[in-house]
Amino acid sequence: MTVLLDSVESGRMVADRGRALGIDFPALIEIDSDGHRSGVRPGDPALMAIGRALGEGRGASLRGVMTHAGDSYNCTSVDAIRAMAERERAAVVGCAEALRGAGLPCPIVSAGSTPTATFATGFNGVTEVRAGVYMFFDLVMAGLGVCLIDDIAVSVLATVIGHQPDKGWIITDAGWMALSRDRGTAKQKVDQGYGLVCNVGGVPIDDLVVVDTNQEHGIIADRRGAAIDTARYPVGTQMRILPNHACATSAQHAAYHVVNGGTELDAVWPRFSGW
Amino acid sequence: MTVLLDSVESGRMVADRGRALGIDFPALIEIDSDGHRSGVRPGDPALMAIGRALGEGRGASLRGVMTHAGDSYNCTSVDAIRAMAERERAAVVGCAEALRGAGLPCPIVSAGSTPTATFATGFNGVTEVRAGVYMFFDLVMAGLGVCLIDDIAVSVLATVIGHQPDKGWIITDAGWMALSRDRGTAKQKVDQGYGLVCNVGGVPIDDLVVVDTNQEHGIIADRRGAAIDTARYPVGTQMRILPNHACATSAQHAAYHVVNGGTELDAVWPRFSGW
């Protein structure tokens, strides 16, 4: 376990707890490279104060610095992601150098978001790249140009349970409890609703998306509201829904059902729960 | 187990499966009382056809009708909810009477959404009211006037892990993985962000809401962007976040930790998973 922190206050609390337990918690200092969430900004004197607080005694030991350029998800071009990647790298490497310059240890220099990990022009000085959604990809990543739709390796298997033909709706058993409430593509160039609809082989079907969800029901329709022949998708038809955000959708399920195309099961992988 | 269906096609499939298994599936016909999701509209001849398909042979047996006025969540006044409740009741009772008039059995007449269950002026002809979120209530229900903030009986216990004082942000360990992505109050008169912030005793703190979330981080700030003294909420401070939607938030957790005020544990109730 490595503890991530961004204040002297937290550093002292972790060290106190470590001493009480008779152990040293390995600790990373979070660097705020993009104003997106927590972390110490590059140049903030707090960085040195935290480093020294962790270095002062037993209970915690400084292992390095870490950042996550989560704002890369909001970029609208590959050039913007590339610039964000360099900003992320420069922030975390600069902080590592500042700590080392003050005689403090900084073996780990950790960066990464899937977009910046994909488009970075270099990782000079970085020792670790964390890119979680890289494993599956999703519609948000496809919308950012990070992957193709065909690269998305996780989906929700849904079954048609009814129709509302006058509305052009196909009703499935996969509502937001199965898909998550994540609408990460809502502000992208292509809004994929609650997910893109594919056949069981993973090939997108016409221009169908999950246009709305109830708790247990998915509502599939043409993305532009065009009429569709709902009878082409009889009750019992299985479909794959590609998710906006692989993390949010996977978190709604206890396990992954692993297939090699189709629906024949190769394995069941229990999901790590909690965060 | 009772099967809910809304087409002759589904009725026949269920009956076929029941016969193959040598059992009779009890079945309810879903009635669409508000155009919100699936179901047969009152007056649609499909109702009788489904009733007869279920009555024809073994494998499935008609037990009644069911509806859910989910569109009541979008009402903007108590009068509108009251009108929706009567529409819901009239739809499902009317369908039950039509089935009985054709000599078909209809012992169960099931209605209910928490708003309509709360404000209905009568339940004449209804045999069952389902009102799930009634158990806990939540901010969406408070926004609808269905309950008071003080009635909300479920919350997420969050801990302050940092600050961004120049932005007026308090950072917690409860991001959307803990709170869900549900933004059900976004279109209500009072937008509660990702949740209303209370002290450990459940009393709202000033005008703090969870203004944004990352996967594992909650960002708490004044709802109108006013400056706050973040030092009043030091690292380690525990807070309760009242959820927009009790169902969505509870679904993010494996169990309920039951307390009688404060944080001392009375019981742990495992959560029913799946849907």
XYZ file of C-alpha atoms in Angstrom:
550
model
C 0.000 0.000 0.000
C 1.223 3.470 -0.881
C -0.426 6.530 0.672
C -1.068 9.539 -1.552
C -1.249 12.927 0.157
C -0.981 16.637 -0.572
C -0.573 18.481 2.756
C 1.748 18.693 5.733
C -1.325 18.007 7.874
C -1.944 14.679 6.120
C 1.760 13.829 6.128
C 1.930 14.252 9.906
C -1.264 12.228 10.447
C 0.032 9.362 8.319
C 3.421 9.422 10.074
C 1.742 9.489 13.515
C -0.349 6.494 12.567
C 2.646 4.653 11.138
C 4.647 5.205 14.328
C 1.693 4.000 16.447
C 1.590 0.842 14.327
C 5.364 0.467 14.285
C 5.555 0.641 10.495
C 6.593 3.086 7.794
C 3.880 4.002 5.282
C 5.355 4.557 1.816
C 3.987 7.916 0.682
C 3.682 9.797 -2.606
C 2.983 13.520 -2.813
C 0.194 14.342 -5.247
C 1.015 17.094 -7.745
C -1.801 19.151 -9.286
C -0.805 19.425 -12.946
C -4.119 20.674 -14.333
C -6.294 22.213 -11.585
C -8.649 19.277 -11.904
C -8.828 17.940 -8.337
C -6.393 17.638 -5.407
C -2.610 17.999 -5.229
C 0.146 20.552 -4.700
C 0.783 22.973 -7.542
C 4.297 23.057 -9.000
C 6.166 25.898 -7.300
C 4.063 25.788 -4.129
C 6.413 25.842 -1.096
C 4.084 23.265 0.491
C 5.867 20.613 -1.600
C 9.121 20.978 0.336
C 7.291 21.245 3.658
C 5.469 17.959 3.006
C 8.676 16.299 1.829
C 10.466 17.372 4.990
C 7.518 16.362 7.225
C 7.667 12.876 5.720
C 11.445 12.797 5.951
C 11.648 13.967 9.578
C 10.941 10.781 11.393
C 9.635 7.250 11.219
C 6.025 6.304 10.444
C 6.084 7.400 6.831
C 8.706 7.539 4.114
C 8.707 9.713 1.041
C 8.774 7.571 -2.094
C 8.076 10.138 -4.756
C 5.499 12.212 -6.615
C 2.347 11.386 -8.559
C -0.057 13.279 -10.792
C -3.164 12.547 -12.868
C -4.083 14.875 -15.724
C -7.790 14.105 -15.488
C -8.626 17.279 -17.328
C -7.325 15.570 -20.475
C -10.797 13.986 -20.705
C -12.135 17.443 -21.520
C -9.718 18.123 -24.381
C -11.245 18.603 -27.817
C -8.253 17.758 -30.020
C -5.239 15.476 -30.104
C -2.994 18.553 -30.083
C -4.637 19.704 -26.852
C -4.076 16.253 -25.292
C -0.422 16.310 -26.430
C 0.056 19.722 -24.797
C -1.649 18.433 -21.645
C 0.698 15.414 -21.605
C 3.759 17.633 -21.717
C 2.310 19.884 -19.003
C 1.663 16.790 -16.853
C 5.188 15.444 -17.429
C 6.864 18.788 -16.786
C 4.875 19.312 -13.571
C 5.671 15.984 -11.972
C 9.293 15.779 -13.171
C 9.923 19.373 -12.062
C 8.607 18.611 -8.579
C 10.731 15.448 -8.379
C 13.828 17.485 -9.291
C 12.989 20.141 -6.702
C 12.697 17.500 -3.962
C 15.956 15.830 -5.004
C 17.635 19.240 -5.115
C 16.712 19.651 -1.437
C 18.312 16.301 -0.618
C 14.993 14.419 -0.356
C 14.448 11.008 -1.973
C 12.145 10.778 -5.010
C 12.546 7.396 -6.731
C 8.968 7.280 -8.070
C 7.771 9.843 -10.630
C 4.288 8.714 -11.595
C 2.077 10.284 -14.272
C -0.702 9.223 -16.526
C -4.208 9.421 -17.764
C -5.199 7.262 -20.724
C -5.350 10.216 -23.160
C -2.004 11.688 -22.085
C -0.367 8.255 -21.888
C -1.465 7.629 -25.488
C -0.407 10.910 -27.069
C 2.584 12.031 -24.966
C 5.594 12.836 -27.122
C 7.955 11.724 -24.353
C 8.175 10.415 -20.803
C 11.578 11.823 -19.913
C 12.009 11.655 -16.133
C 8.795 9.682 -15.588
C 9.246 6.263 -13.953
C 5.636 5.030 -13.995
C 2.636 5.605 -16.283
C -0.806 4.776 -14.914
C -3.465 4.501 -17.608
C -6.428 2.617 -16.241
C -9.074 2.734 -18.941
C -6.386 1.840 -21.502
C -7.187 -1.796 -20.658
C -10.720 -1.664 -22.093
C -11.150 1.725 -23.779
C -14.661 3.174 -24.060
C -16.793 5.661 -25.994
C -15.283 8.684 -24.224
C -11.829 7.556 -25.366
C -13.122 6.924 -28.901
C -14.628 10.411 -28.894
C -11.244 11.830 -27.910
C -9.524 9.964 -30.763
C -7.597 7.794 -28.291
C -9.015 4.551 -29.744
C -11.414 3.267 -32.396
C -14.902 1.965 -31.598
C -13.600 -1.454 -32.639
C -10.911 -1.333 -29.923
C -13.476 -1.201 -27.073
C -13.103 -4.471 -25.172
C -15.914 -4.276 -22.597
C -19.660 -4.196 -23.154
C -22.934 -4.901 -21.400
C -24.898 -7.857 -22.813
C -28.528 -6.728 -22.987
C -31.674 -8.563 -24.060
C -34.682 -7.038 -25.825
C -37.723 -7.384 -23.538
C -40.257 -5.241 -25.398
C -41.051 -2.444 -27.826
C -42.963 0.808 -28.038
C -43.291 0.843 -31.854
C -45.130 4.186 -32.064
C -42.195 5.841 -30.294
C -39.543 3.846 -32.176
C -38.309 2.403 -28.885
C -36.721 -0.973 -28.244
C -36.828 -1.790 -24.513
C -34.020 -3.861 -22.973
C -33.205 -5.252 -19.548
C -30.127 -2.994 -19.254
C -31.019 0.291 -17.572
C -28.697 2.577 -15.651
C -28.191 -0.094 -12.991
C -26.341 -2.061 -15.700
C -24.835 0.805 -17.716
C -24.189 3.371 -14.950
C -25.405 6.947 -14.979
C -22.210 8.094 -16.731
C -22.981 10.434 -19.654
C -19.347 11.179 -20.418
C -19.987 11.701 -24.149
C -22.789 14.234 -23.560
C -20.469 17.177 -24.247
C -18.363 15.463 -26.914
C -18.834 15.990 -30.658
C -20.818 12.722 -30.867
C -23.218 12.184 -27.966
C -23.559 8.408 -27.526
C -26.460 8.642 -25.066
C -26.106 5.904 -22.453
C -24.173 3.685 -24.879
C -23.717 2.555 -28.472
C -25.713 -0.511 -29.548
C -23.927 -3.440 -31.245
C -24.916 -6.935 -32.251
C -23.625 -9.854 -30.187
C -20.473 -9.885 -32.322
C -19.700 -6.301 -31.290
C -20.558 -4.618 -34.611
C -22.554 -1.357 -34.254
C -26.168 -1.711 -35.446
C -27.330 1.010 -37.816
C -27.478 4.204 -35.795
C -28.915 2.811 -32.581
C -27.958 4.192 -29.182
C -29.400 3.861 -25.697
C -31.278 7.163 -25.786
C -32.575 6.946 -22.232
C -32.584 4.655 -19.224
C -34.768 3.833 -16.265
C -33.370 1.944 -13.307
C -33.853 -1.511 -14.870
C -34.897 -0.607 -18.439
C -32.841 0.624 -21.362
C -34.531 2.552 -24.158
C -32.874 2.056 -27.546
C -33.750 4.219 -30.544
C -32.227 5.853 -33.577
C -29.851 8.554 -32.381
C -31.566 11.212 -34.479
C -35.090 10.079 -33.695
C -35.600 8.508 -37.133
C -38.225 5.777 -37.461
C -36.918 2.228 -37.062
C -38.532 -1.128 -37.736
C -38.623 -2.368 -34.138
C -39.850 -5.785 -35.358
C -36.316 -6.390 -36.661
C -35.257 -6.754 -33.028
C -37.715 -9.290 -31.555
C -38.039 -10.010 -27.853
C -35.088 -12.170 -26.820
C -32.597 -10.498 -29.210
C -29.235 -10.056 -27.507
C -27.238 -6.887 -28.028
C -23.963 -5.502 -26.723
C -23.954 -1.965 -25.329
C -20.573 -0.212 -25.512
C -20.162 2.016 -22.448
C -19.413 5.710 -22.220
C -17.026 5.078 -19.346
C -15.621 1.577 -18.821
C -14.812 2.314 -15.136
C -18.308 3.484 -14.213
C -20.059 0.699 -16.104
C -17.777 -2.074 -14.834
C -18.330 -0.821 -11.272
C -22.031 -1.734 -11.623
C -21.144 -5.444 -11.964
C -19.609 -8.049 -9.662
C -17.621 -9.869 -12.350
C -16.425 -9.809 -15.966
C -17.716 -12.532 -18.283
C -14.861 -13.167 -20.692
C -15.743 -14.160 -24.272
C -13.775 -14.447 -27.480
C -16.496 -13.023 -29.728
C -20.100 -14.237 -29.397
C -21.430 -15.240 -25.987
C -19.647 -18.520 -25.206
C -17.968 -18.107 -21.846
C -14.173 -18.510 -21.610
C -13.829 -17.332 -18.002
C -15.398 -15.332 -15.216
C -13.133 -12.740 -13.618
C -14.379 -11.436 -10.259
C -14.119 -7.675 -10.097
C -12.087 -5.905 -7.469
C -14.651 -3.898 -5.494
C -14.126 -0.731 -3.493
C -11.816 2.122 -4.411
C -40.893 -14.939 -8.743
C -43.443 -13.069 -10.825
C -42.750 -12.307 -14.489
C -43.687 -8.886 -15.812
C -44.423 -8.636 -19.541
C -46.159 -6.416 -22.065
C -46.548 -8.381 -25.321
C -48.147 -11.548 -26.685
C -44.673 -12.479 -27.929
C -43.235 -12.374 -24.387
C -46.315 -14.118 -22.977
C -45.867 -17.036 -25.365
C -42.121 -17.267 -24.685
C -42.693 -17.334 -20.925
C -45.458 -19.955 -21.262
C -43.272 -22.110 -23.560
C -40.459 -21.971 -21.030
C -42.831 -22.752 -18.162
C -44.187 -25.807 -19.968
C -40.653 -27.005 -20.744
C -39.822 -26.705 -17.042
C -43.140 -28.225 -15.952
C -44.120 -25.136 -13.964
C -46.511 -22.206 -14.246
C -44.853 -18.772 -14.131
C -47.083 -16.252 -12.367
C -47.261 -13.267 -14.729
C -48.330 -9.626 -14.485
C -49.092 -7.484 -17.527
C -47.341 -4.124 -17.392
C -49.580 -1.121 -18.066
C -48.069 2.089 -19.441
C -49.787 4.812 -17.436
C -47.489 7.714 -18.357
C -45.529 6.992 -21.550
C -42.387 6.732 -19.475
C -41.018 3.295 -20.414
C -42.559 -0.099 -21.298
C -46.104 -1.419 -20.933
C -49.427 -1.665 -22.739
C -51.463 1.525 -22.990
C -54.970 1.475 -21.542
C -57.364 0.744 -24.387
C -54.790 -1.111 -26.488
C -56.342 -4.395 -27.733
C -52.964 -6.044 -26.993
C -54.047 -6.210 -23.335
C -56.754 -8.788 -24.044
C -54.534 -10.695 -26.478
C -51.805 -11.028 -23.822
C -54.372 -11.991 -21.182
C -55.755 -14.708 -23.440
C -52.262 -15.931 -24.470
C -51.433 -16.373 -20.780
C -54.819 -17.959 -20.086
C -54.684 -20.416 -22.981
C -52.553 -23.121 -21.537
C -50.101 -24.155 -18.880
C -46.611 -22.655 -18.446
C -47.782 -19.231 -17.283
C -50.764 -17.925 -15.370
C -52.162 -14.426 -15.428
C -52.045 -12.918 -11.955
C -52.875 -9.310 -12.676
C -51.657 -5.919 -13.865
C -48.903 -3.592 -12.738
C -47.811 -0.040 -13.517
C -45.139 2.406 -12.393
C -45.707 6.134 -12.883
C -42.004 6.915 -13.148
C -42.757 10.196 -14.862
C -43.955 11.465 -11.472
C -40.262 12.171 -10.769
C -40.469 14.919 -13.371
C -43.481 16.682 -11.846
C -42.944 20.229 -10.646
C -45.801 20.536 -8.144
C -47.738 18.448 -5.640
C -50.894 19.070 -7.696
C -49.178 17.585 -10.736
C -48.137 14.514 -8.701
C -51.687 14.153 -7.381
C -53.046 14.235 -10.952
C -50.401 11.696 -11.997
C -51.426 9.413 -9.102
C -55.046 9.432 -10.228
C -54.013 8.810 -13.828
C -51.864 5.852 -12.642
C -54.705 4.426 -10.538
C -57.316 4.863 -13.263
C -55.050 3.236 -15.870
C -54.254 0.099 -13.906
C -57.703 -0.344 -12.344
C -59.373 0.206 -15.734
C -57.198 -2.490 -17.305
C -57.955 -4.888 -14.439
C -61.687 -4.325 -14.951
C -61.373 -4.884 -18.694
C -59.605 -8.220 -18.135
C -62.168 -9.334 -15.555
C -64.961 -8.251 -17.923
C -63.540 -10.715 -20.464
C -63.617 -13.502 -17.878
C -59.877 -13.401 -17.198
C -58.452 -13.481 -13.656
C -56.889 -10.305 -12.247
C -56.361 -10.617 -8.493
C -53.318 -8.294 -8.375
C -53.672 -4.600 -9.256
C -50.273 -3.079 -8.521
C -49.378 0.613 -8.748
C -46.888 2.924 -7.198
C -44.019 5.298 -7.387
C -42.934 7.047 -4.188
C -44.351 10.447 -5.258
C -47.728 9.048 -6.377
C -47.937 6.705 -3.366
C -47.420 9.721 -1.108
C -49.892 12.131 -2.669
C -52.585 9.871 -4.134
C -56.055 10.913 -2.976
C -57.245 7.291 -3.127
C -56.286 3.749 -3.998
C -59.707 2.448 -4.936
C -59.290 -0.857 -6.810
C -55.530 -1.033 -6.185
C -54.373 -4.129 -4.241
C -50.660 -3.335 -3.938
C -48.598 -0.143 -3.736
C -44.888 -0.381 -4.524
C -42.894 2.629 -3.321
C -39.214 1.702 -3.175
C -37.400 4.906 -2.294
C -40.035 5.595 0.390
C -37.819 3.512 2.694
C -34.942 6.014 2.676
C -36.125 9.103 0.778
C -33.511 11.285 -0.920
C -32.861 14.774 -2.289
C -34.967 14.198 -5.408
C -37.930 13.341 -3.170
C -37.229 16.371 -0.972
C -37.119 18.540 -4.105
C -40.520 17.167 -5.117
C -41.963 18.003 -1.684
C -42.443 14.285 -0.912
C -40.263 14.475 2.239
C -38.169 16.896 4.263
C -34.360 16.902 4.172
C -34.506 15.678 7.778
C -36.446 12.569 6.703
C -33.607 11.261 4.507
C -32.381 8.063 6.172
C -29.378 7.102 4.028
C -26.098 8.955 3.520
C -22.503 8.383 2.462
C -19.944 8.860 5.238
C -17.081 10.847 3.702
C -13.752 12.004 5.138
C -11.933 15.220 4.285
C -8.582 14.309 2.701
C -7.417 17.729 1.494
C -8.188 21.280 0.419
C -7.687 23.651 -2.486
C -8.161 26.875 -0.463
C -7.736 29.268 -3.394
C -10.656 27.548 -5.133
C -12.728 27.175 -1.952
C -12.664 23.398 -2.370
C -12.758 20.740 0.329
C -11.618 17.384 -1.092
C -13.123 14.148 0.269
C -12.663 10.449 -0.327
C -16.224 10.139 -1.708
C -16.268 10.630 -5.461
C -18.833 9.285 -7.913
C -17.783 5.715 -7.136
C -19.308 6.323 -3.674
C -22.116 8.743 -4.574
C -23.075 7.455 -8.044
C -23.290 9.599 -11.159
C -26.954 10.379 -10.452
C -27.674 14.102 -10.887
C -31.402 13.762 -10.355
C -31.764 17.246 -8.827
C -30.015 18.962 -11.766
C -33.325 20.046 -13.303
C -35.163 20.653 -10.013
C -35.661 24.096 -8.464
C -32.718 23.461 -6.097
C -29.757 21.726 -7.754
C -27.995 19.731 -5.015
C -24.934 18.911 -7.145
C -23.756 15.399 -6.320
C -25.183 15.643 -2.787
C -25.921 17.848 0.202
C -23.215 18.015 2.879
C -24.113 17.387 6.545
C -22.146 16.936 9.725
C -21.846 13.439 11.208
C -25.130 14.010 13.035
C -26.928 14.567 9.713
C -27.419 18.334 10.031
C -26.722 20.288 6.804
C -23.535 22.387 7.016
C -23.916 25.981 5.872
C -24.559 25.911 2.171
C -22.114 23.177 1.225
C -22.801 20.717 -1.582
C -20.667 18.271 -3.524
C -20.160 20.545 -6.521
C -18.188 18.037 -8.570
C -16.749 14.546 -8.392
C -13.893 12.567 -9.795
C -13.874 8.795 -9.642
C -12.497 8.637 -6.083
C -12.600 12.308 -5.038
C -15.501 14.507 -4.007
C -15.207 18.283 -4.349
C -17.228 20.179 -1.746
C -17.810 23.929 -1.992
C -20.396 26.594 -1.330
C -23.285 26.012 -3.711
C -23.119 29.572 -5.037
C -19.325 29.687 -5.270
C -18.989 31.921 -2.189
C -15.661 31.853 -0.329
C -15.497 29.422 2.579
C -12.940 28.988 5.345
C -11.697 25.555 4.345
C -9.584 25.391 7.523
C -12.844 24.885 9.457
C -12.963 21.390 7.943
C -9.508 19.910 8.680
C -8.206 16.691 7.147
C -9.903 13.790 8.918
C -13.245 15.589 9.389
C -16.124 13.210 8.754
C -19.213 14.377 6.889
C -22.422 12.776 5.691
C -23.443 13.294 2.077
C -27.187 13.030 1.440
C -27.753 11.436 -1.980
C -29.724 12.697 -4.945
C -31.095 9.225 -5.555
C -31.006 6.649 -2.744
C -31.266 3.728 -5.207
C -28.329 4.791 -7.366
C -26.102 5.660 -4.408
C -26.920 2.515 -2.426
C -26.149 0.422 -5.519
C -22.533 1.616 -5.311
C -22.065 -0.142 -1.953
C -22.061 -3.786 -0.813
C -23.759 -3.166 2.545
C -25.571 -0.639 4.732
C -23.885 0.439 7.960
C -26.741 1.066 10.375
C -26.296 3.816 12.981
C -28.628 5.550 15.388
C -27.107 9.026 14.932
C -23.326 9.502 15.015
C -21.064 6.747 13.667
C -21.342 3.947 16.236
C -22.366 0.811 14.389
C -25.617 -0.929 15.336
C -25.638 -3.422 12.467
C -24.372 -4.187 8.984
C -27.057 -5.092 6.459
C -25.714 -6.750 3.300
C -27.272 -5.212 0.226
C -29.250 -7.248 -2.261
C -27.230 -6.997 -5.486
C -28.452 -7.335 -9.032
C -31.750 -6.095 -10.410
